[in-house]
mmCIF file of N, CA, C and O in Angstrom:
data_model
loop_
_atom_site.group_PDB
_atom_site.id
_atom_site.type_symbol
_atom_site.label_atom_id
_atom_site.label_comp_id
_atom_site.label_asym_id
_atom_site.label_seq_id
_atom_site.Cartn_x
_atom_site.Cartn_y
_atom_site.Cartn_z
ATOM 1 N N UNK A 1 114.519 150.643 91.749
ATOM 2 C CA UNK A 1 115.159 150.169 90.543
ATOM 3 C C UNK A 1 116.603 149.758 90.833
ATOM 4 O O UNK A 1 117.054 148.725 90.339
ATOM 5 N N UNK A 2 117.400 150.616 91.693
ATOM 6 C CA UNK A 2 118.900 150.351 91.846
ATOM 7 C C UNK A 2 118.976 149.089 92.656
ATOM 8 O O UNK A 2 119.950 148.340 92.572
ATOM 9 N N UNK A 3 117.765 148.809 93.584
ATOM 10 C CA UNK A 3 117.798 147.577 94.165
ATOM 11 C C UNK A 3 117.767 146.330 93.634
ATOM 12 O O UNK A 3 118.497 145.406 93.993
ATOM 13 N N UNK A 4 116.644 146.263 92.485
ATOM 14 C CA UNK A 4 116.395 145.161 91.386
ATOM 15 C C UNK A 4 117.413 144.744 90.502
ATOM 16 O O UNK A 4 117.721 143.575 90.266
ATOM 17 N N UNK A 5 118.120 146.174 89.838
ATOM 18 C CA UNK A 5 119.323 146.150 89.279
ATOM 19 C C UNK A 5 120.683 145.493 89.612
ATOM 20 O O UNK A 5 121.360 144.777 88.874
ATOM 21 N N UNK A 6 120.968 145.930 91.019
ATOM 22 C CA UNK A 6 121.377 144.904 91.919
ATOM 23 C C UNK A 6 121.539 143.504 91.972
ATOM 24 O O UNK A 6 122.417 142.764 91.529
ATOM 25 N N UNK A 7 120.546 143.309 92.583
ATOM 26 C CA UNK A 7 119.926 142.222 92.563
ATOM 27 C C UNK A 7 120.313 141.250 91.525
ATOM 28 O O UNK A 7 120.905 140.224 91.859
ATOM 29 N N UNK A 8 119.975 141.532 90.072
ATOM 30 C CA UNK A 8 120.076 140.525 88.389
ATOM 31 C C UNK A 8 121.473 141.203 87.975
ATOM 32 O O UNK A 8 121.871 140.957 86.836
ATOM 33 N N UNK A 9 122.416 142.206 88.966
ATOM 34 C CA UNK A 9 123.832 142.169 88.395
ATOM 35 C C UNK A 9 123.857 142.837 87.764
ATOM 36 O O UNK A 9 124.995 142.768 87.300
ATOM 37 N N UNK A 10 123.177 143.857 87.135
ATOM 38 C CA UNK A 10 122.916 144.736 85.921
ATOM 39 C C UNK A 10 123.006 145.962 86.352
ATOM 40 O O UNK A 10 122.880 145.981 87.576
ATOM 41 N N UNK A 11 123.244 147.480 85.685
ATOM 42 C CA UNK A 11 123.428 148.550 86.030
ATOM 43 C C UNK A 11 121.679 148.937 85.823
ATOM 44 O O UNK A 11 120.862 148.220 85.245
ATOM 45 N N UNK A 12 121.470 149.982 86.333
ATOM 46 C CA UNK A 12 120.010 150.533 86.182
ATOM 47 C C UNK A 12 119.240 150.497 84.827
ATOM 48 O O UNK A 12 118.174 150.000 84.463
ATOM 49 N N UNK A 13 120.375 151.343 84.140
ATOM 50 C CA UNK A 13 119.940 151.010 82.458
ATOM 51 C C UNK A 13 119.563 149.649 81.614
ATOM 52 O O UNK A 13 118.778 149.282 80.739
ATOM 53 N N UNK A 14 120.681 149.108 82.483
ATOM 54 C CA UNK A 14 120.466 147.545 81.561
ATOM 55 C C UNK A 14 119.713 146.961 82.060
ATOM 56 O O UNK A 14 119.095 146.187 81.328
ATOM 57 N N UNK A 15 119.344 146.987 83.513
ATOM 58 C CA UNK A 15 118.008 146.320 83.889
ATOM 59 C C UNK A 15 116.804 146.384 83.351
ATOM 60 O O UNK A 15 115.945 145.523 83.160
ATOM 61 N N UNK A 16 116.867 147.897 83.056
ATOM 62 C CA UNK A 16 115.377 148.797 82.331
ATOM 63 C C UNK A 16 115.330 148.431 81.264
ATOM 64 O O UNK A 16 114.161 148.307 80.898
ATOM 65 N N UNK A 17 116.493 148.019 80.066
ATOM 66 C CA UNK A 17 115.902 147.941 78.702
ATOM 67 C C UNK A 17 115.740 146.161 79.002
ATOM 68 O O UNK A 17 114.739 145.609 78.547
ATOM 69 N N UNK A 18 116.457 145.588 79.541
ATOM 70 C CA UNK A 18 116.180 144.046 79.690
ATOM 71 C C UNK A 18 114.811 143.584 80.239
ATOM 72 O O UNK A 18 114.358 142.509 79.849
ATOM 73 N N UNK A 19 114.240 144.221 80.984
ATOM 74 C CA UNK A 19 112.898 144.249 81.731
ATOM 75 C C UNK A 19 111.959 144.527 81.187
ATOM 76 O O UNK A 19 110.821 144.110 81.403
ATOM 77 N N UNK A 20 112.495 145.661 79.997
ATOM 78 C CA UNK A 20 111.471 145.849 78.904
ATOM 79 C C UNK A 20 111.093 144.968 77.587
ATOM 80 O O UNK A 20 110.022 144.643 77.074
ATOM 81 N N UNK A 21 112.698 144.690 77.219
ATOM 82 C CA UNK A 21 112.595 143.606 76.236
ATOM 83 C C UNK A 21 111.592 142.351 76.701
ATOM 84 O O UNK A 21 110.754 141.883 75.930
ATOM 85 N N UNK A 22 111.748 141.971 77.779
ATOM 86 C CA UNK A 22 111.182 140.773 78.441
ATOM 87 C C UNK A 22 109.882 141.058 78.863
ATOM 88 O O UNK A 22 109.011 140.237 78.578
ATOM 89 N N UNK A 23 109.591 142.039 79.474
ATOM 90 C CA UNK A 23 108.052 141.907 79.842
ATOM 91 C C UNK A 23 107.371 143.001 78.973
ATOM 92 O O UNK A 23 106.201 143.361 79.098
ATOM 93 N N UNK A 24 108.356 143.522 77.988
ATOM 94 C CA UNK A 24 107.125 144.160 76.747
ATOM 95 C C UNK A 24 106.526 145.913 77.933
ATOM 96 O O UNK A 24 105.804 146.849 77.590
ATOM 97 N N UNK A 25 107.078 145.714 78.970
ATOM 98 C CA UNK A 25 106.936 147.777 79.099
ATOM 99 C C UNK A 25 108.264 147.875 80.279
ATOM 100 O O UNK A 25 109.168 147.070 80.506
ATOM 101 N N UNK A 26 107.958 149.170 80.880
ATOM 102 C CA UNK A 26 109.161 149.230 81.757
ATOM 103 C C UNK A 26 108.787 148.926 83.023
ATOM 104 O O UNK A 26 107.598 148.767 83.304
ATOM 105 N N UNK A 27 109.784 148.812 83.941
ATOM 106 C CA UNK A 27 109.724 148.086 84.920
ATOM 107 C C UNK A 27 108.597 149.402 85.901
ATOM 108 O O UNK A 27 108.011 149.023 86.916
ATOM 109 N N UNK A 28 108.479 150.660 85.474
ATOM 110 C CA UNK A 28 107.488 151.824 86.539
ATOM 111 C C UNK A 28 106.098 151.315 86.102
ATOM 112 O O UNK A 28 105.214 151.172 86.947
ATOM 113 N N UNK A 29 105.893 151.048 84.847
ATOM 114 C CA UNK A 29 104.871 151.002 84.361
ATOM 115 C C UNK A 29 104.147 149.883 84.824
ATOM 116 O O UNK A 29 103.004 150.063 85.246
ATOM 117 N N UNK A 30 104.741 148.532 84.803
ATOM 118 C CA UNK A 30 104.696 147.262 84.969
ATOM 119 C C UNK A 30 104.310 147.747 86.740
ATOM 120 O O UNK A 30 103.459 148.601 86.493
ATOM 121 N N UNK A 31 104.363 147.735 87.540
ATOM 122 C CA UNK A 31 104.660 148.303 88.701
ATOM 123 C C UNK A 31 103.236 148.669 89.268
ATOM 124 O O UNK A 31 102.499 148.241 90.156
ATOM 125 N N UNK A 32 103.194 150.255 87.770
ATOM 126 C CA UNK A 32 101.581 150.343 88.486
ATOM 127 C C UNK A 32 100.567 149.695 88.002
ATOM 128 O O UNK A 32 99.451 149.889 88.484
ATOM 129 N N UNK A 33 100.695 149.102 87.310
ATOM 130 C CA UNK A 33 99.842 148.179 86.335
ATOM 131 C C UNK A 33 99.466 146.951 87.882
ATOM 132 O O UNK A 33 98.293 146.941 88.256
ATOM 133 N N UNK A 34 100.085 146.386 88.347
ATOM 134 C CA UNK A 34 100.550 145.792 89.405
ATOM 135 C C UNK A 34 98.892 146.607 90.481
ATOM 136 O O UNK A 34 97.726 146.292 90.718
ATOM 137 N N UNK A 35 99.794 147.673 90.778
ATOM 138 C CA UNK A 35 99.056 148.592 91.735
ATOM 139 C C UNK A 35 97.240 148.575 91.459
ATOM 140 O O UNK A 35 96.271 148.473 92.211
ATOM 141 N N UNK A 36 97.361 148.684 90.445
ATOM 142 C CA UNK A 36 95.931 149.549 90.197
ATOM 143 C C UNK A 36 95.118 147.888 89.729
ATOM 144 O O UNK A 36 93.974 148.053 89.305
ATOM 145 N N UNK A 37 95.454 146.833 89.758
ATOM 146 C CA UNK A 37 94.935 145.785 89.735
ATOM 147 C C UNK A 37 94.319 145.092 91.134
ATOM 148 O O UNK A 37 93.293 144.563 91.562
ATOM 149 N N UNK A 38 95.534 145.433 91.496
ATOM 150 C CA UNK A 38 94.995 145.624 93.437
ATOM 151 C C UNK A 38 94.357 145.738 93.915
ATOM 152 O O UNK A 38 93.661 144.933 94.532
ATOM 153 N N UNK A 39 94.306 147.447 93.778
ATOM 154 C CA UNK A 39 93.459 148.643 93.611
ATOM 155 C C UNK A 39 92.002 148.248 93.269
ATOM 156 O O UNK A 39 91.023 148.625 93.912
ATOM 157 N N UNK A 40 91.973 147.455 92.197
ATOM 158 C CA UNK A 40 90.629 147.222 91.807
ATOM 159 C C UNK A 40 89.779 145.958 92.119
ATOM 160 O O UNK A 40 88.604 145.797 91.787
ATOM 161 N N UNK A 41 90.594 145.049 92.843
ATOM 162 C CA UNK A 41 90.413 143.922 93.562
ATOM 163 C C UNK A 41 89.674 144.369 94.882
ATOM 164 O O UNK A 41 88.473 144.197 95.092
ATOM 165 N N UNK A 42 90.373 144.836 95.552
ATOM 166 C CA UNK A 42 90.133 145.610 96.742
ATOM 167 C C UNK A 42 88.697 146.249 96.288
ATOM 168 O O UNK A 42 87.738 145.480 96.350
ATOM 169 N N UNK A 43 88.485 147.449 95.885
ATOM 170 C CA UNK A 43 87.257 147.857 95.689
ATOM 171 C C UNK A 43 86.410 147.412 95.033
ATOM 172 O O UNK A 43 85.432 148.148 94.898
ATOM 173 N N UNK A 44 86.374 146.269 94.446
ATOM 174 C CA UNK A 44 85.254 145.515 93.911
ATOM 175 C C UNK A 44 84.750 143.939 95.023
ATOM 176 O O UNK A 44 83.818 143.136 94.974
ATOM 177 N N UNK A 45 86.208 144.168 96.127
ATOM 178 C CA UNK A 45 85.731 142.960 96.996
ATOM 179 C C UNK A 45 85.312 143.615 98.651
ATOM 180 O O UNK A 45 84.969 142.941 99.622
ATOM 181 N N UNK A 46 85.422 144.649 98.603
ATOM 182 C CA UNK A 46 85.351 144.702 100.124
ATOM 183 C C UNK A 46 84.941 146.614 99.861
ATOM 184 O O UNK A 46 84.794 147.298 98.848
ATOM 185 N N UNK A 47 84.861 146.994 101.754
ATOM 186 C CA UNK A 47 84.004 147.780 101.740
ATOM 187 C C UNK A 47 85.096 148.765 102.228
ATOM 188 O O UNK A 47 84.755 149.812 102.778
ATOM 189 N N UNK A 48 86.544 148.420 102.021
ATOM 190 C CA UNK A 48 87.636 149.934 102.983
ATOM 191 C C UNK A 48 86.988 150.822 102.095
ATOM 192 O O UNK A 48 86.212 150.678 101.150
ATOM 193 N N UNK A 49 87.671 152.046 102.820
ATOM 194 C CA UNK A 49 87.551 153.167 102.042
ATOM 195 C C UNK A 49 88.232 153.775 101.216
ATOM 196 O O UNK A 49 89.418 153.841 101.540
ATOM 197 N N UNK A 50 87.831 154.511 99.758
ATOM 198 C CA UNK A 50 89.107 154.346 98.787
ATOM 199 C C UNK A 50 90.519 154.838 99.282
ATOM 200 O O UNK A 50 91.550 154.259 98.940
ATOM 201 N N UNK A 51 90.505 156.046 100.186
ATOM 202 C CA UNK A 51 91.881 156.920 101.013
ATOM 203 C C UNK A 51 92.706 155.451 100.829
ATOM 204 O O UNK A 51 93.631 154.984 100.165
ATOM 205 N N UNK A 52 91.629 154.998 101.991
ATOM 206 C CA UNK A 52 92.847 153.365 102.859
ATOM 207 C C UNK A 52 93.467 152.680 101.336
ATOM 208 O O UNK A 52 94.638 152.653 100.958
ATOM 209 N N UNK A 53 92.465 152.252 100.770
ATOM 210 C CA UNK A 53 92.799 151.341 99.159
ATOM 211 C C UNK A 53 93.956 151.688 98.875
ATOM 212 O O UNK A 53 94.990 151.024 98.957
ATOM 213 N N UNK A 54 93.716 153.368 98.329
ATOM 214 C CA UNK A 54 94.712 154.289 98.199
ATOM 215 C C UNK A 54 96.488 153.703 98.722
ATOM 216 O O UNK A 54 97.528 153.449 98.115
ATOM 217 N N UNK A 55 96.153 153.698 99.803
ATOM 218 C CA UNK A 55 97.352 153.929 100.845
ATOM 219 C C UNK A 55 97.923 152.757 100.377
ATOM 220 O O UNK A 55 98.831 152.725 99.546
ATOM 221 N N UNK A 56 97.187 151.390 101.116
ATOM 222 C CA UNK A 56 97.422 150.353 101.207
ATOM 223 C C UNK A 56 98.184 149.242 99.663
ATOM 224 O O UNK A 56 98.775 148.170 99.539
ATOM 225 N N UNK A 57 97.565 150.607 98.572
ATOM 226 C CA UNK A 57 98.541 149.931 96.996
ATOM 227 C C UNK A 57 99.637 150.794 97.079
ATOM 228 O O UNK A 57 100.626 150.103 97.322
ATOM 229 N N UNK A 58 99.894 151.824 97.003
ATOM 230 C CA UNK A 58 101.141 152.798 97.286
ATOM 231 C C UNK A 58 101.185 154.002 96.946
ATOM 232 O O UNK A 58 102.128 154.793 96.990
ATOM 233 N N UNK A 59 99.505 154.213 96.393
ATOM 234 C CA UNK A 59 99.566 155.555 95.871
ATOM 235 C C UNK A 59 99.391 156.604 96.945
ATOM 236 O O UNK A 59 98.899 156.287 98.028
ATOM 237 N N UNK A 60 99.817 157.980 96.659
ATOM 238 C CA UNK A 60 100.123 159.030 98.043
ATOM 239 C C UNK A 60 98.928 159.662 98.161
ATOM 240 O O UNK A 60 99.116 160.800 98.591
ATOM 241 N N UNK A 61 97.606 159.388 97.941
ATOM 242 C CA UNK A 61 96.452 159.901 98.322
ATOM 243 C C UNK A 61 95.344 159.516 96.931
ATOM 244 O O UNK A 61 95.608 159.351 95.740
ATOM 245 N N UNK A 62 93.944 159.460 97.727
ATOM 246 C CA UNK A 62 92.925 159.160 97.231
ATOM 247 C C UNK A 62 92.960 159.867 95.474
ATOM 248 O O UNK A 62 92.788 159.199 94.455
ATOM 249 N N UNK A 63 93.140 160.871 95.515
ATOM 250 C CA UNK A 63 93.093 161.617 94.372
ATOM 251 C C UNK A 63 94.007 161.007 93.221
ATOM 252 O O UNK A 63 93.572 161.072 92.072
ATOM 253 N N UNK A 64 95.564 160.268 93.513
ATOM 254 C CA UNK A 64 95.885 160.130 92.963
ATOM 255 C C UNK A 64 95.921 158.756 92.562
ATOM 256 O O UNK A 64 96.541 158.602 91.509
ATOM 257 N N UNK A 65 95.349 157.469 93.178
ATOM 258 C CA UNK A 65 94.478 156.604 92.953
ATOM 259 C C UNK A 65 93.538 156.874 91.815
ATOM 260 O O UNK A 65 93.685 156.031 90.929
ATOM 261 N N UNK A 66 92.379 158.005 91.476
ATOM 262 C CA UNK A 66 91.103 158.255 90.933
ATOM 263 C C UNK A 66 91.865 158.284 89.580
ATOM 264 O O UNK A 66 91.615 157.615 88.578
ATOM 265 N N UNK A 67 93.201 159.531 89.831
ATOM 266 C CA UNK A 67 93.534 159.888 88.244
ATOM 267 C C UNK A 67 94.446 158.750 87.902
ATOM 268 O O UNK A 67 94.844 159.096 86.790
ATOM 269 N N UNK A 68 95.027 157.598 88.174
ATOM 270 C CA UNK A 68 95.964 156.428 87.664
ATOM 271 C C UNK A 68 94.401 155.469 87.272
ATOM 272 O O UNK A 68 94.455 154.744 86.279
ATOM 273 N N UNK A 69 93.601 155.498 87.764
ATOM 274 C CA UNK A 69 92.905 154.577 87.490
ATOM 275 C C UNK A 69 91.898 155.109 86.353
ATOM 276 O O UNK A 69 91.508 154.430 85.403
ATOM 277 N N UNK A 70 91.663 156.000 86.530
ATOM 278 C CA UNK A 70 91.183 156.638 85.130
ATOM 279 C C UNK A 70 92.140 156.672 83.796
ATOM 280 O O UNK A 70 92.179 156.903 82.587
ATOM 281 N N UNK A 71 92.518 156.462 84.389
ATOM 282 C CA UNK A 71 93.994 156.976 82.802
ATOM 283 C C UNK A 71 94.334 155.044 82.374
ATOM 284 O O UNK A 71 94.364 154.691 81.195
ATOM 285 N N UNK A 72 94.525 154.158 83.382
ATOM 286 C CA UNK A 72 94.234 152.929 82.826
ATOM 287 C C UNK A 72 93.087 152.379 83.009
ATOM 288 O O UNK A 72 93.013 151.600 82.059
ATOM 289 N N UNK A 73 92.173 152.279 83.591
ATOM 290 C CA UNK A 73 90.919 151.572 83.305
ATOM 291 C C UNK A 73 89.346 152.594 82.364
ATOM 292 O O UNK A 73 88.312 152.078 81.940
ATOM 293 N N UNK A 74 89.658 153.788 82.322
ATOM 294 C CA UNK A 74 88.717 154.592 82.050
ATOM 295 C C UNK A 74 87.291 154.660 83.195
ATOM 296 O O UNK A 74 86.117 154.786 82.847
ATOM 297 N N UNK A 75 87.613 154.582 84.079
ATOM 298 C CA UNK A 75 86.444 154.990 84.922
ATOM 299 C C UNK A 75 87.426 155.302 86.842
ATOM 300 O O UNK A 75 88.437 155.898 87.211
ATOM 301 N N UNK A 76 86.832 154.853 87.202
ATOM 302 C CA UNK A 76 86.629 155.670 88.429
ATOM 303 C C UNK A 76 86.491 155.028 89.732
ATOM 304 O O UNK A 76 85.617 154.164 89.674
ATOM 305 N N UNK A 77 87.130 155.145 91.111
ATOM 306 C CA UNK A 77 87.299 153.978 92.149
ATOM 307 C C UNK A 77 85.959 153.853 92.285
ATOM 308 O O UNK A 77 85.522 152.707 92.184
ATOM 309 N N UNK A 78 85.062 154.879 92.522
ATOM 310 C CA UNK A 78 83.595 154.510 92.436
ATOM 311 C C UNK A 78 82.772 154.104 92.229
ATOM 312 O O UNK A 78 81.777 153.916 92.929
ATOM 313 N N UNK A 79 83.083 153.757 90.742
ATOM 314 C CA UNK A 79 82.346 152.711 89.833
ATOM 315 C C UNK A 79 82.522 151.815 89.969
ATOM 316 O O UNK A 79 81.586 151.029 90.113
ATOM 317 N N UNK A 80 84.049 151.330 90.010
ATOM 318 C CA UNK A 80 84.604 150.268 90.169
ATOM 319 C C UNK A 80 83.892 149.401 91.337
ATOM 320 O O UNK A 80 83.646 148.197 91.253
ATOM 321 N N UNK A 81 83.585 150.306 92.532
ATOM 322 C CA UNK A 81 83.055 150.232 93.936
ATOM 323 C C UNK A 81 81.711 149.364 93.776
ATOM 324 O O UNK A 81 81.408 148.356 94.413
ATOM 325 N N UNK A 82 80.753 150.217 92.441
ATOM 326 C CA UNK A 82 79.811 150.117 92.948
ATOM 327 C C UNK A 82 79.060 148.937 91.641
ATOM 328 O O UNK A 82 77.918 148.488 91.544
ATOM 329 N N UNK A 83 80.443 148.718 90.687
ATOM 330 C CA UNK A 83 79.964 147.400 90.027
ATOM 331 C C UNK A 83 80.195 146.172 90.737
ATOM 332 O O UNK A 83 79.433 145.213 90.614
ATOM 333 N N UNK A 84 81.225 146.158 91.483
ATOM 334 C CA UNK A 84 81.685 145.391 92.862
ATOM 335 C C UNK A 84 81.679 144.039 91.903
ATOM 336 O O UNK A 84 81.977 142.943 92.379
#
């Protein structure tokens, strides 16, 4: 965030409510929203394994991949896997 903030000249705060005004959530959220789209690209196109998926979007282990993606998509890297 302090980098982005940076970046558009803005202090952390003002980046965050400007980022919000503009893209309608905050810039963490927006982020994993980002991630777990990935996330679901990946396992509906190819055969890694979820750990790697995992890794390779930025989340710090398989597990916590399962519960971000449950909490926004309502199901499961598995499913996701195996509607492909």
């Amino acid at each position: 965030m302090e980098d982005l903030a940076s970046a558009a000249g803005l202090g952390v705060s003002q980046f965050a409510r400007r980022f919000k005004a503009r893209v309608g959530c905050p810039p963490h959220r927006y982020l994993v929203r980002l991630r777990v789209e990935q996330a679901a690209r990946l396992l509906r196109a190819g055969s890694m394994p979820i750990a790697q998926v995992a890794a390779a979007c930025g989340f710090s282990h398989q597990e916590h991949l399962t519960r971000v993606i449950r909490a926004q998509l309502g199901t499961t890297p598995a499913v996701l896997r195996r509607e492909g």
